[in-house]
Short mmCIF file of C-alpha atoms in Angstrom, two decimals:
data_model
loop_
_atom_site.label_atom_id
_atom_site.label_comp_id
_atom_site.label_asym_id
_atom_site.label_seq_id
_atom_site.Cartn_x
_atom_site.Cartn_y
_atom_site.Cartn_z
CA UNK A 1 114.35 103.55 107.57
CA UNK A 2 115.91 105.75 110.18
CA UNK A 3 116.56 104.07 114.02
CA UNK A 4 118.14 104.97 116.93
CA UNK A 5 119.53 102.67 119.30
CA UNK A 6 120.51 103.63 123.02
CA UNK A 7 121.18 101.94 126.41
CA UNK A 8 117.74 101.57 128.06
CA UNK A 9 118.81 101.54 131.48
CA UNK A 10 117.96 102.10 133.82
CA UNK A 11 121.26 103.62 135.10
CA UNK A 12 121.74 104.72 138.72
CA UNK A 13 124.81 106.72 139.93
CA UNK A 14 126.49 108.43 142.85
CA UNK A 15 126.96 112.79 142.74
CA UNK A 16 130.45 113.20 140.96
CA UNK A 17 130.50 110.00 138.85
CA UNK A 18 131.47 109.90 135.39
CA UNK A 19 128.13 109.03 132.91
CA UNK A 20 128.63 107.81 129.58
CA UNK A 21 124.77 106.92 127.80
CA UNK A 22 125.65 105.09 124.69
CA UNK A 23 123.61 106.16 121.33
CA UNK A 24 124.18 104.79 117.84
CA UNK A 25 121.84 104.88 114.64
CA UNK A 26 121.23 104.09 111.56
CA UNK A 27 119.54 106.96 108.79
CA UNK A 28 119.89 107.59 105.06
CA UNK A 29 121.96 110.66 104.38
CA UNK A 30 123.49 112.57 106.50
CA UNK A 31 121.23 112.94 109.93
CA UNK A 32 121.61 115.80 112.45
CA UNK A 33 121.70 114.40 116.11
CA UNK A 34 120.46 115.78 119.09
CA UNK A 35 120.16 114.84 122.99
CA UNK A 36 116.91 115.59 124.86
CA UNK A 37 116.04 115.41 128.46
CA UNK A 38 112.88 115.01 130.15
CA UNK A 39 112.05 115.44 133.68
CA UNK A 40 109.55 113.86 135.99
CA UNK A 41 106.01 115.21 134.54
CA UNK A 42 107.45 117.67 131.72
CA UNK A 43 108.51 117.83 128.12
CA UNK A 44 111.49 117.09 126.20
CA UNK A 45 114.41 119.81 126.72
CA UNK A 46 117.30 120.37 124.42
CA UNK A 47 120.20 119.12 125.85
CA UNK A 48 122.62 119.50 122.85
CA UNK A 49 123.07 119.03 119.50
CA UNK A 50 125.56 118.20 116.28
CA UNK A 51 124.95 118.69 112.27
CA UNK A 52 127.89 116.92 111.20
CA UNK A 53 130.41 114.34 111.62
CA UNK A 54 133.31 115.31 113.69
CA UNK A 55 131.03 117.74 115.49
CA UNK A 56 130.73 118.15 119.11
CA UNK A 57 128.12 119.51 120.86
CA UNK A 58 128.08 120.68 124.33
CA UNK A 59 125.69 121.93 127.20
CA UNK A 60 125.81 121.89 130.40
CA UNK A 61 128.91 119.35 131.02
CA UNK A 62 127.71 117.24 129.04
CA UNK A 63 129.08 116.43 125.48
CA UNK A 64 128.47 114.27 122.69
CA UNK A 65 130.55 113.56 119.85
CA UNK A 66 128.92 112.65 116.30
CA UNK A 67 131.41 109.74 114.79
CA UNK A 68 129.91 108.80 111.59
CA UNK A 69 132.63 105.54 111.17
CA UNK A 70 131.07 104.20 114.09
CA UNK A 71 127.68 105.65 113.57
CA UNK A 72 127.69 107.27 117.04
CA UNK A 73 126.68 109.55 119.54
CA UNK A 74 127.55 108.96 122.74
CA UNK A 75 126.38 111.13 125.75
CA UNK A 76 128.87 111.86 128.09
CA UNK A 77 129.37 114.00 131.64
CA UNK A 78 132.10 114.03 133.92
CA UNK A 79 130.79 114.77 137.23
CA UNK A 80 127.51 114.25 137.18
CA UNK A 81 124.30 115.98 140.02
CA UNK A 82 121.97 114.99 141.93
CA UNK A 83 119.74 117.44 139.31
CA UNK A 84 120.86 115.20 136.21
CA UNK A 85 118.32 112.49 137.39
CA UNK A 86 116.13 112.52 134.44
CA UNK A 87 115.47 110.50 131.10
CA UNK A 88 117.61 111.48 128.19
CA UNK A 89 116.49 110.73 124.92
CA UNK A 90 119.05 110.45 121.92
CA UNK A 91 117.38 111.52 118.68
CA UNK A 92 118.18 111.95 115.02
CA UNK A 93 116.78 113.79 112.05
CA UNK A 94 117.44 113.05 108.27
CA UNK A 95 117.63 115.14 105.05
CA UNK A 96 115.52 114.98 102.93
CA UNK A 97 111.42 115.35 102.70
CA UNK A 98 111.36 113.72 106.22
CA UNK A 99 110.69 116.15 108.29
CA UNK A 100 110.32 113.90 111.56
CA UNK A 101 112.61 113.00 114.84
CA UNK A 102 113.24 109.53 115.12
CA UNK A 103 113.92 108.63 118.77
CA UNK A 104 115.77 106.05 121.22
CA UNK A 105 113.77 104.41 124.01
CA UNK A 106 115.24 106.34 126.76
CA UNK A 107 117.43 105.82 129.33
CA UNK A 108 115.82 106.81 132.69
CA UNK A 109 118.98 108.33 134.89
CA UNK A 110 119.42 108.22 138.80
CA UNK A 111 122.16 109.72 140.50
CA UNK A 112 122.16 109.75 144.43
CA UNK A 113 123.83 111.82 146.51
CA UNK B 1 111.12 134.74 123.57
CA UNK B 2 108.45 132.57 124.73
CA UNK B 3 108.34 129.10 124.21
CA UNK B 4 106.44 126.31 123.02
CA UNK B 5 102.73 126.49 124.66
CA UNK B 6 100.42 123.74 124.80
CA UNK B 7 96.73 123.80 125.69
CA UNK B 8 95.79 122.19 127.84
CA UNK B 9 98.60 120.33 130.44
CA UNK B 10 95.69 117.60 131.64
CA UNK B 11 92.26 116.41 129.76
CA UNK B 12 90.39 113.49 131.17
CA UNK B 13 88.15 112.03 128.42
CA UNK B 14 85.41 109.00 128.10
CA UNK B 15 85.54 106.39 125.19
CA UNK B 16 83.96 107.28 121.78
CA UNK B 17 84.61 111.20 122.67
CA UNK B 18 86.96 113.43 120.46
CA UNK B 19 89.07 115.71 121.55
CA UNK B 20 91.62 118.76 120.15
CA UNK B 21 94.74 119.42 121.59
CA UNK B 22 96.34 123.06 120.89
CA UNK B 23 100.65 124.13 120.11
CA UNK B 24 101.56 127.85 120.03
CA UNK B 25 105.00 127.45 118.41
CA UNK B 26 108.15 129.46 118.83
CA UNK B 27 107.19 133.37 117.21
CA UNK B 28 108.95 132.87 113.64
CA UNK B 29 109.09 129.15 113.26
CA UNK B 30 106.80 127.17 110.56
CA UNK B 31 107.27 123.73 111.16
CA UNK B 32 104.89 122.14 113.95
CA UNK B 33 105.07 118.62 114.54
CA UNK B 34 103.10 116.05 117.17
CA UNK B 35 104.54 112.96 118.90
CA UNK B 36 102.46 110.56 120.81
CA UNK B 37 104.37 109.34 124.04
CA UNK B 38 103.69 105.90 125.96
CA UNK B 39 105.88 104.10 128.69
CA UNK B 40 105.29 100.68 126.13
CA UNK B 41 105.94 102.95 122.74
CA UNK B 42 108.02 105.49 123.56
CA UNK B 43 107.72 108.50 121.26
CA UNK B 44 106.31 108.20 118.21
CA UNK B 45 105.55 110.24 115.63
CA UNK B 46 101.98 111.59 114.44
CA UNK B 47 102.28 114.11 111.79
CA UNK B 48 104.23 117.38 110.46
CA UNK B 49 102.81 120.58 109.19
CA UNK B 50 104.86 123.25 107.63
CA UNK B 51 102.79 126.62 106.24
CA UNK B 52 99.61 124.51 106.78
CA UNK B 53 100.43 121.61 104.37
CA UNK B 54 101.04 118.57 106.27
CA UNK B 55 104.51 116.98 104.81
CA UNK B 56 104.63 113.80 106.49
CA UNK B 57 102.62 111.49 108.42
CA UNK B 58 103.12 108.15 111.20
CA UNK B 59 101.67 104.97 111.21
CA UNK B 60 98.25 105.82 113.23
CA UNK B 61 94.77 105.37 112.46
CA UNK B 62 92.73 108.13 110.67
CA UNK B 63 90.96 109.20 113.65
CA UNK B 64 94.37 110.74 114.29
CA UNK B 65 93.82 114.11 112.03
CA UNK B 66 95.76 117.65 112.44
CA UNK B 67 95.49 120.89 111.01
CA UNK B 68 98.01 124.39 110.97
CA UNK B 69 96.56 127.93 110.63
CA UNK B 70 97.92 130.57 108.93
CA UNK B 71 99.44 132.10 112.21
CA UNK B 72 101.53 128.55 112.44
CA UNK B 73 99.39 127.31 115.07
CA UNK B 74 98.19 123.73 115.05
CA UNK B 75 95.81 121.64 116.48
CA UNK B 76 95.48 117.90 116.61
CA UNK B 77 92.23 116.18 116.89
CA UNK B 78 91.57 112.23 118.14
CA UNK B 79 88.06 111.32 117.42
CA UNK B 80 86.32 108.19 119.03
CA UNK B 81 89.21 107.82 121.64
CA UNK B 82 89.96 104.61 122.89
CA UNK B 83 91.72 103.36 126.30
CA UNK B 84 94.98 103.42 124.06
CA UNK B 85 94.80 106.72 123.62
CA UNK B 86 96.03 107.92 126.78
CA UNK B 87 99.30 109.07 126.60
CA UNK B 88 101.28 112.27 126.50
CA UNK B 89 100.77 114.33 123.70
CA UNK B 90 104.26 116.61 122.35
CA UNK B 91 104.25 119.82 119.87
CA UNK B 92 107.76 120.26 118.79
CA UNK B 93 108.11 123.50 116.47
CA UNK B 94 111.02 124.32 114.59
CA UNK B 95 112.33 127.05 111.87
CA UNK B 96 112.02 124.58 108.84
CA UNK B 97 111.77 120.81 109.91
CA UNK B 98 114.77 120.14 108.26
CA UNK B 99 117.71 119.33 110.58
CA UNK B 100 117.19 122.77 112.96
CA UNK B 101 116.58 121.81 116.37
CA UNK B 102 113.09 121.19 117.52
CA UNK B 103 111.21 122.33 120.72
CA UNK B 104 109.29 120.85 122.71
CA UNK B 105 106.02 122.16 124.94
CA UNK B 106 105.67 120.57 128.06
CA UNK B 107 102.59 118.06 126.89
CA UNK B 108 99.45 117.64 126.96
CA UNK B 109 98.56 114.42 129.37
CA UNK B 110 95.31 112.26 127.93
CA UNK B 111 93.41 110.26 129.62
CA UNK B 112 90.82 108.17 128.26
CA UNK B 113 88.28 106.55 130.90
#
């Protein structure tokens, strides 16, 4: 079956630093992959999103690039806020009559000013 | 365009009582799906509806049941809750299921007492 496997965290970080939240999976076919965010007491939010290998999807600052040799999707922001403190979710869905999100634990994010 | 709307944010609910849960998806989009979230479980999946045919289906209990109307609204329904239970409860609509992005609503938070 489909998994995703990310860096649980949590991660704590000063305003400006470079974040890097690693994601990689496993899924029959050829998944879609997607970053979501949740803050304190909401839902998830699209945060970005990539249908193919190669592709790189962007919000935001951040990026993520989908490497299917490695089986990747690493989250990645170069400067990040004091507003980015939230839990990011890295998620994939698969082809096929599956019709479901398969998720990553989480990885709860903390950046001080 | 207005988003995902779930009804209602907060129920607090005794053992052995039932309760429905309400998602307004996105105007134009089919597929409605349900994810159960817990700080021990993460997100998990419950069920997926697409033109009120439910295509696929998680790992709960039958007391876990769902329905979608013709309008693309769905409801979920827990009957005889339990302690476990409690958790947040997502509605994630999307055009077709399929690899499109989902979105979310921001919850609905159960408690069981």
């Amino acid at each position: 079956g489909n998994s995703v496997t990310q860096m649980e965290g949590p991660v704590t970080l000063s305003e400006e630093a470079f974040l890097t939240i690693n994601c990689t999976y496993t899924a029959t076919g050829y998944p879609s992959l997607f970053w979501y965010v949740q803050y304190p007491g909401e839902g998830l939010q699209l945060l970005l999103k990539a249908t193919k290998a190669d592709d790189k999807g962007s919000n935001k600052g951040f990026e993520a690039t989908y490497r299917k040799e490695t089986t990747s999707f690493h989250l990645e922001k170069g400067s990040v806020q004091v507003s980015d403190s939230a839990v990011y979710f890295c998620a994939l869905i698969s082809g096929g009559s599956n019709y479901k999100l398969t998720f990553g634990k989480g990885t709860l994010l903390t950046v001080n000013p | 365009k207005a988003g995902v709307t779930q009804t209602p944010r907060y129920l607090i609910k005794t053992r052995g009582q039932q309760v429905t849960l309400s998602c307004s998806p996105i105007s134009g989009h089919r597929s409605v799906s349900w994810y159960q979230q817990t700080p021990g479980q993460g997100l998990q999946f419950l069920f997926e509806y697409f033109s009120e045919t439910q295509r696929n289906k998680g790992n709960f209990p039958g007391r876990f049941s769902g329905r979608q109307f013709s309008n693309s609204r769905s409801e979920m329904n827990v009957s005889t809750l339990e302690l476990g239970d409690s958790a947040l409860y997502l509605c994630a609509s999307s055009f077709n299921g399929e690899g499109t992005e989902a979105f979310f609503g921001q919850g609905t938070r159960l408690t069981v007492v």
